[in-house]
Amino acid sequence: MMRCGYGLVALPGTDARLFSPEPSFLRLPRTVHPVRIKFGSFKIRAKIGEARKEVSFYDMLGISEKGTLPEIKQAYKQLARKYHPDVSPPDRVEEYTERFIRVQEAYETLSDPRRKALYDKDLALGLHLAFSARRRYQFDEDLEDQSEWRNRWQSQLSELKRRNMSRDAGGNMSWGARMRRQREELSKQV
Amino acid sequence: MALCSCSFPAIVSCCAAASEPQKSTPFASHLLGGSDLGFHPLLKLNQVKKRPCGVYASLSEGAEYYSSRPATPLLDTINYPIHMKNLSVKELKQLADELRSDVIFNVSKTGGHLGSSLGVVELTVALHYVFNAPRDKILWDVGHQSYPHKILTGRRDKMHTMRQTNGLAGFTKRAESEYDCFGTGHSSTTISAGLGMAVGRDLKGERNNVVAVIGDGAMTAGQAYEAMNNAGYLDSDMIVILNDNKQVSLPTANLDGPVPPVGALSSALSRLQSNRPLRELREVAKGVTKQIGGPMHELAAKVDEYARGMISGSGSTLFEELGLYYIGPVDGHNIDDLVSILKEVKTTKTTGPVLIHVVTEKGRGYPYAERADDKYHGVVKFDPATGKQFKGSSVTQSYTTYFAEALIAEAEADKNIVAIHAAMGGGTGLNLFLRRFPQRCFDVGIAEQHAVTFAAGLACEGLKPFCAIYSSFMQRAYDQVVHDVDLQKLPVRFAMDRAGLVGADGPTHCGAFDVTFMACLPNMVVMAPSDEAELFHMVATAAAIDDRPSCFRYPRGNGIGVQLPPGNKGVPLEIGKGRVLIEGERVALLGYGSAVQSCLAAASLLESHGLQLTVADARFCKPLDHSLIRELAKSHEVLITVEEGSIGGFGSHVAQFLALDGLLDGKVKWRPVVLPDRYIDHGSPADQLAEAGLTPSHIAATVFNVLGQKREALGIMSSRN
């Protein structure tokens, strides 16, 4: 399993590009308070959770749990054609699109045998934890990692600024400090 | 579509896909191809065009992205970094995408270093946006990742000449552009050079910035630490960017899969990346600092520093201890972050040396590179749509492969044989050895000096170490060869690949000097094979020499097609004995190493002119075959020594012997044919040989000149094609 550059683990069978930190909806405002960011991601997790609470993937696609791959494919195609935003009635675009996405997610999970196995296992335990929700949980965690990184270097930067106030004070006799003082004096004279 | 992708994570793919190539598939065909979600990049659902959010798809759709020049509207407006200054961050992202596709397109046409260049696209854009090259100095360590830099600094129209004769160099080169402020090729030099530039700036009283970009692989070399140590001491303002992509050795994979990074440093760096600092303790420390604060700046600073050291993990303290202010880790593919950090650091007045730890992914943005084990580090021409490289087919294999096979055969017979290389498992062929003998192959990272002394230590214990280091990189370890190996007469064997001219890599990787600096050492046995069969025999000879150090050199390229010894097991040669290949009269060509093949070709050229030359293969430069040389000098009018090396090598040793033996007091005329006293620029091997004057035609012309037949000499030179 190859680890991608910024710490988002690419789960096999998925494409690393899905885990771009760029999407604007998760573009958390740049804030110095770690607390607020955590809250933000909790909100999102909650939203995902509630959106996923009711219906299992099988019910959504309208097939039985023993459905074979061609059945799954057919069900998906039907539903996708019905709910795709391009063909949905204009007054119900939002709802249809949401459905479309869920259908797509259901198909993604159920058509990949490995993910299907995981999903079935979760379902048996009574957890409707969609693979994507699981993945999104991971995604959120990785995103938290990202924001942690961001916080870390932001605080490092502010420290850098702060300590430079006192850096070239009289006591600092490093060669660089001496040269900087010299340069400042010369520029003041000019 | 009215809906913005914002609230629905499942369509994250389309925003992410903005940076990937897309094909405009009609809606229906996406459904049918829906199962192919595991990823052919051409089949992404093209929703981005209609969405108002995220990055506007800047790449043209469809297969045209790959086979013809991609559309790069924004990049077309940028000739120099100054043209970037008015761009918004969003446009910078678009520029990065276009730059990436341009790099892929260019490298697919010329071959070169792809993976590393792709990993630093965003970093390059951010650097040129924030800093003002050429006044601000940006140094690229090794230089193989400088393709985006070259595109942005006025050389985009010459990218199709990359690594070709009279074209752009594959590494940074001062003579090529004022934006290349330091020539690189060997690694780990930029912090030193950057510090030198920073100190020079301070002495002159100027105010520009100095930025040195260095990779985590290059950090395994000692020079980087020497430089950081000095930088911390001098406290001069400079920025070091550590480009960390977890690829510490080359290739970034061995034959069986990705290679885990070598050495303890890498694990320190990965701890840095994954470390979750104890935030609460951090907050407490901050609180304490605040309380102490006020007029007691320095004390507060100290407390904070201790707090940072305690909490930020064992990796950053390494740099902090050396005196560099550590910032990071930072996502190296996020232009927002990069630009804001660089701007902050730039505007801070007195920083001293700062190290920004940037995490990138080698080969990023090109799916085939991302997935490949070796991340497409170095490629030949390839087809961008499929990632397939157009590797030429050849009847014979490379000398590198033959060396590895020879060593394996020797190691089968003798369990004391071990192999050492310095982060070049693929380049030296020792990946093959590693696969066969995993416990007996040592990759020490980019540390040639250590490799040689390490080999010396192994030799002390009775083992038989073979140090496979490129001829050009052996220059880095010369004192260790002299002092640790030769002086003590330890039987370390040096296998110097890439001897002589090396083609597209150019003078930074050219092995011109190894005969000179090896043959002048009192205890060293110096030999060179003229073909691959001889290489097998010389590996066996080196394995057999157990009382003194020995070395042999072989060129880049493929064998000539002679029969290999059975079972790949060579037979040790008699030391100090050459061989005569063609018996002739009047003129003798005494070749050393691969130059023997040029001598044979010259001899056949001259046959049509009625001259029957003697061609001999010296095999050994040290000890010289005295009887052969005496024989040749006494029975011929002209003796020409030919080698693909600089002055002071084989020819000089022969001349020394001739003089001391009194042979120059007679009638024989001796002439050397060596590499000229200048650096030969990169280009195709044939062009380089012609430039250096070592082609068979040149040798034949030399023969005519010495014989006084100037007209024929000119005739040969003008008739060559």
GROMACS .gro file of N, CA and C in nm, chain B residues 467-532:
model
  198
  657CYS      N    1   3.313  -0.268  -0.422
  657CYS     CA    2   3.248  -0.138  -0.411
  657CYS      C    3   3.207  -0.094  -0.551
  658ALA      N    4   3.077  -0.091  -0.578
  658ALA     CA    5   3.035  -0.048  -0.712
  658ALA      C    6   2.992   0.097  -0.704
  659ILE      N    7   3.077   0.184  -0.749
  659ILE     CA    8   3.050   0.328  -0.744
  659ILE      C    9   3.084   0.384  -0.881
  660TYR      N   10   2.998   0.470  -0.931
  660TYR     CA   11   3.026   0.530  -1.061
  660TYR      C   12   3.162   0.600  -1.059
  661SER      N   13   3.228   0.598  -1.172
  661SER     CA   14   3.358   0.662  -1.181
  661SER      C   15   3.351   0.807  -1.133
  662SER      N   16   3.246   0.879  -1.175
  662SER     CA   17   3.235   1.019  -1.138
  662SER      C   18   3.208   1.037  -0.990
  663PHE      N   19   3.132   0.947  -0.929
  663PHE     CA   20   3.103   0.959  -0.786
  663PHE      C   21   3.220   0.914  -0.702
  664MET      N   22   3.311   0.837  -0.760
  664MET     CA   23   3.428   0.794  -0.686
  664MET      C   24   3.513   0.915  -0.649
  665GLN      N   25   3.496   1.022  -0.725
  665GLN     CA   26   3.571   1.143  -0.693
  665GLN      C   27   3.539   1.191  -0.553
  666ARG      N   28   3.416   1.163  -0.508
  666ARG     CA   29   3.377   1.209  -0.375
  666ARG      C   30   3.452   1.135  -0.266
  667ALA      N   31   3.502   1.017  -0.298
  667ALA     CA   32   3.556   0.932  -0.192
  667ALA      C   33   3.706   0.916  -0.206
  668TYR      N   34   3.771   1.009  -0.271
  668TYR     CA   35   3.910   0.985  -0.307
  668TYR      C   36   4.001   0.974  -0.186
  669ASP      N   37   3.984   1.056  -0.089
  669ASP     CA   38   4.073   1.045   0.026
  669ASP      C   39   4.057   0.912   0.095
  670GLN      N   40   3.935   0.862   0.100
  670GLN     CA   41   3.915   0.732   0.163
  670GLN      C   42   3.984   0.622   0.083
  671VAL      N   43   3.983   0.636  -0.049
  671VAL     CA   44   4.053   0.536  -0.131
  671VAL      C   45   4.202   0.541  -0.102
  672VAL      N   46   4.257   0.660  -0.095
  672VAL     CA   47   4.401   0.672  -0.073
  672VAL      C   48   4.438   0.630   0.068
  673HIS      N   49   4.372   0.691   0.163
  673HIS     CA   50   4.417   0.680   0.302
  673HIS      C   51   4.370   0.552   0.369
  674ASP      N   52   4.243   0.518   0.344
  674ASP     CA   53   4.189   0.403   0.416
  674ASP      C   54   4.211   0.271   0.345
  675VAL      N   55   4.226   0.277   0.213
  675VAL     CA   56   4.236   0.151   0.139
  675VAL      C   57   4.377   0.129   0.085
  676ASP      N   58   4.425   0.224   0.005
  676ASP     CA   59   4.551   0.200  -0.064
  676ASP      C   60   4.670   0.204   0.032
  677LEU      N   61   4.669   0.299   0.121
  677LEU     CA   62   4.783   0.315   0.211
  677LEU      C   63   4.802   0.190   0.295
  678GLN      N   64   4.691   0.132   0.337
  678GLN     CA   65   4.699   0.012   0.421
  678GLN      C   66   4.697  -0.116   0.338
  679LYS      N   67   4.692  -0.099   0.208
  679LYS     CA   68   4.695  -0.214   0.117
  679LYS      C   69   4.582  -0.312   0.147
  680LEU      N   70   4.463  -0.260   0.170
  680LEU     CA   71   4.351  -0.349   0.197
  680LEU      C   72   4.286  -0.394   0.066
  681PRO      N   73   4.253  -0.520   0.055
  681PRO     CA   74   4.202  -0.571  -0.074
  681PRO      C   75   4.055  -0.535  -0.099
  682VAL      N   76   4.031  -0.408  -0.126
  682VAL     CA   77   3.897  -0.366  -0.165
  682VAL      C   78   3.893  -0.358  -0.316
  683ARG      N   79   3.786  -0.408  -0.376
  683ARG     CA   80   3.775  -0.405  -0.522
  683ARG      C   81   3.678  -0.294  -0.561
  684PHE      N   82   3.720  -0.210  -0.653
  684PHE     CA   83   3.635  -0.100  -0.698
  684PHE      C   84   3.587  -0.128  -0.839
  685ALA      N   85   3.455  -0.131  -0.857
  685ALA     CA   86   3.398  -0.152  -0.990
  685ALA      C   87   3.341  -0.019  -1.036
  686MET      N   88   3.409   0.046  -1.128
  686MET     CA   89   3.368   0.181  -1.165
  686MET      C   90   3.291   0.181  -1.295
  687ASP      N   91   3.162   0.192  -1.281
  687ASP     CA   92   3.072   0.198  -1.396
  687ASP      C   93   3.073   0.341  -1.449
  688ARG      N   94   3.017   0.359  -1.568
  688ARG     CA   95   3.007   0.492  -1.631
  688ARG      C   96   3.144   0.557  -1.645
  689ALA      N   97   3.241   0.478  -1.683
  689ALA     CA   98   3.372   0.536  -1.708
  689ALA      C   99   3.373   0.597  -1.847
  690GLY      N  100   3.445   0.704  -1.864
  690GLY     CA  101   3.448   0.771  -1.994
  690GLY      C  102   3.326   0.859  -2.013
  691LEU      N  103   3.296   0.890  -2.137
  691LEU     CA  104   3.184   0.980  -2.166
  691LEU      C  105   3.052   0.905  -2.147
  692VAL      N  106   2.952   0.977  -2.098
  692VAL     CA  107   2.829   0.907  -2.060
  692VAL      C  108   2.706   0.954  -2.136
  693GLY      N  109   2.720   1.042  -2.233
  693GLY     CA  110   2.603   1.076  -2.312
  693GLY      C  111   2.518   1.185  -2.250
  694ALA      N  112   2.388   1.156  -2.236
  694ALA     CA  113   2.292   1.263  -2.205
  694ALA      C  114   2.313   1.327  -2.068
  695ASP      N  115   2.374   1.256  -1.974
  695ASP     CA  116   2.389   1.315  -1.841
  695ASP      C  117   2.493   1.426  -1.839
  696GLY      N  118   2.588   1.418  -1.929
  696GLY     CA  119   2.679   1.531  -1.940
  696GLY      C  120   2.799   1.525  -1.848
  697PRO      N  121   2.873   1.635  -1.841
  697PRO     CA  122   3.001   1.636  -1.770
  697PRO      C  123   2.990   1.611  -1.621
  698THR      N  124   2.871   1.636  -1.562
  698THR     CA  125   2.861   1.611  -1.418
  698THR      C  126   2.872   1.463  -1.387
  699HIS      N  127   2.838   1.379  -1.482
  699HIS     CA  128   2.840   1.235  -1.456
  699HIS      C  129   2.948   1.164  -1.536
  700CYS      N  130   3.032   1.242  -1.601
  700CYS     CA  131   3.132   1.184  -1.690
  700CYS      C  132   3.248   1.128  -1.610
  701GLY      N  133   3.289   1.008  -1.645
  701GLY     CA  134   3.398   0.946  -1.570
  701GLY      C  135   3.530   0.961  -1.642
  702ALA      N  136   3.581   1.081  -1.647
  702ALA     CA  137   3.701   1.106  -1.726
  702ALA      C  138   3.830   1.083  -1.650
  703PHE      N  139   3.824   1.091  -1.518
  703PHE     CA  140   3.948   1.104  -1.442
  703PHE      C  141   3.990   0.980  -1.366
  704ASP      N  142   3.910   0.873  -1.372
  704ASP     CA  143   3.940   0.764  -1.281
  704ASP      C  144   4.071   0.693  -1.311
  705VAL      N  145   4.109   0.682  -1.436
  705VAL     CA  146   4.238   0.616  -1.463
  705VAL      C  147   4.349   0.699  -1.398
  706THR      N  148   4.341   0.828  -1.418
  706THR     CA  149   4.443   0.916  -1.361
  706THR      C  150   4.453   0.901  -1.211
  707PHE      N  151   4.338   0.914  -1.142
  707PHE     CA  152   4.353   0.917  -0.997
  707PHE      C  153   4.368   0.779  -0.933
  708MET      N  154   4.336   0.675  -1.005
  708MET     CA  155   4.358   0.542  -0.949
  708MET      C  156   4.498   0.491  -0.979
  709ALA      N  157   4.544   0.516  -1.100
  709ALA     CA  158   4.671   0.456  -1.139
  709ALA      C  159   4.791   0.521  -1.072
  710CYS      N  160   4.772   0.638  -1.016
  710CYS     CA  161   4.887   0.700  -0.950
  710CYS      C  162   4.906   0.648  -0.808
  711LEU      N  163   4.816   0.561  -0.761
  711LEU     CA  164   4.829   0.510  -0.625
  711LEU      C  165   4.922   0.390  -0.623
  712PRO      N  166   5.015   0.387  -0.532
  712PRO     CA  167   5.121   0.286  -0.537
  712PRO      C  168   5.073   0.142  -0.533
  713ASN      N  169   4.969   0.113  -0.456
  713ASN     CA  170   4.934  -0.027  -0.437
  713ASN      C  171   4.818  -0.076  -0.522
  714MET      N  172   4.763   0.011  -0.600
  714MET     CA  173   4.638  -0.024  -0.669
  714MET      C  174   4.664  -0.100  -0.798
  715VAL      N  175   4.589  -0.204  -0.823
  715VAL     CA  176   4.591  -0.271  -0.953
  715VAL      C  177   4.480  -0.209  -1.037
  716VAL      N  178   4.514  -0.161  -1.155
  716VAL     CA  179   4.418  -0.088  -1.237
  716VAL      C  180   4.401  -0.159  -1.370
  717MET      N  181   4.278  -0.198  -1.399
  717MET     CA  182   4.257  -0.268  -1.526
  717MET      C  183   4.126  -0.222  -1.590
  718ALA      N  184   4.112  -0.255  -1.718
  718ALA     CA  185   3.989  -0.216  -1.789
  718ALA      C  186   3.959  -0.318  -1.898
  719PRO      N  187   3.834  -0.368  -1.901
  719PRO     CA  188   3.799  -0.467  -2.004
  719PRO      C  189   3.767  -0.399  -2.136
  720SER      N  190   3.801  -0.467  -2.245
  720SER     CA  191   3.768  -0.409  -2.375
  720SER      C  192   3.635  -0.460  -2.428
  721ASP      N  193   3.583  -0.567  -2.369
  721ASP     CA  194   3.449  -0.612  -2.406
  721ASP      C  195   3.389  -0.687  -2.287
  722GLU      N  196   3.267  -0.739  -2.305
  722GLU     CA  197   3.199  -0.794  -2.189
  722GLU      C  198   3.262  -0.924  -2.139
   0.00000   0.00000   0.00000
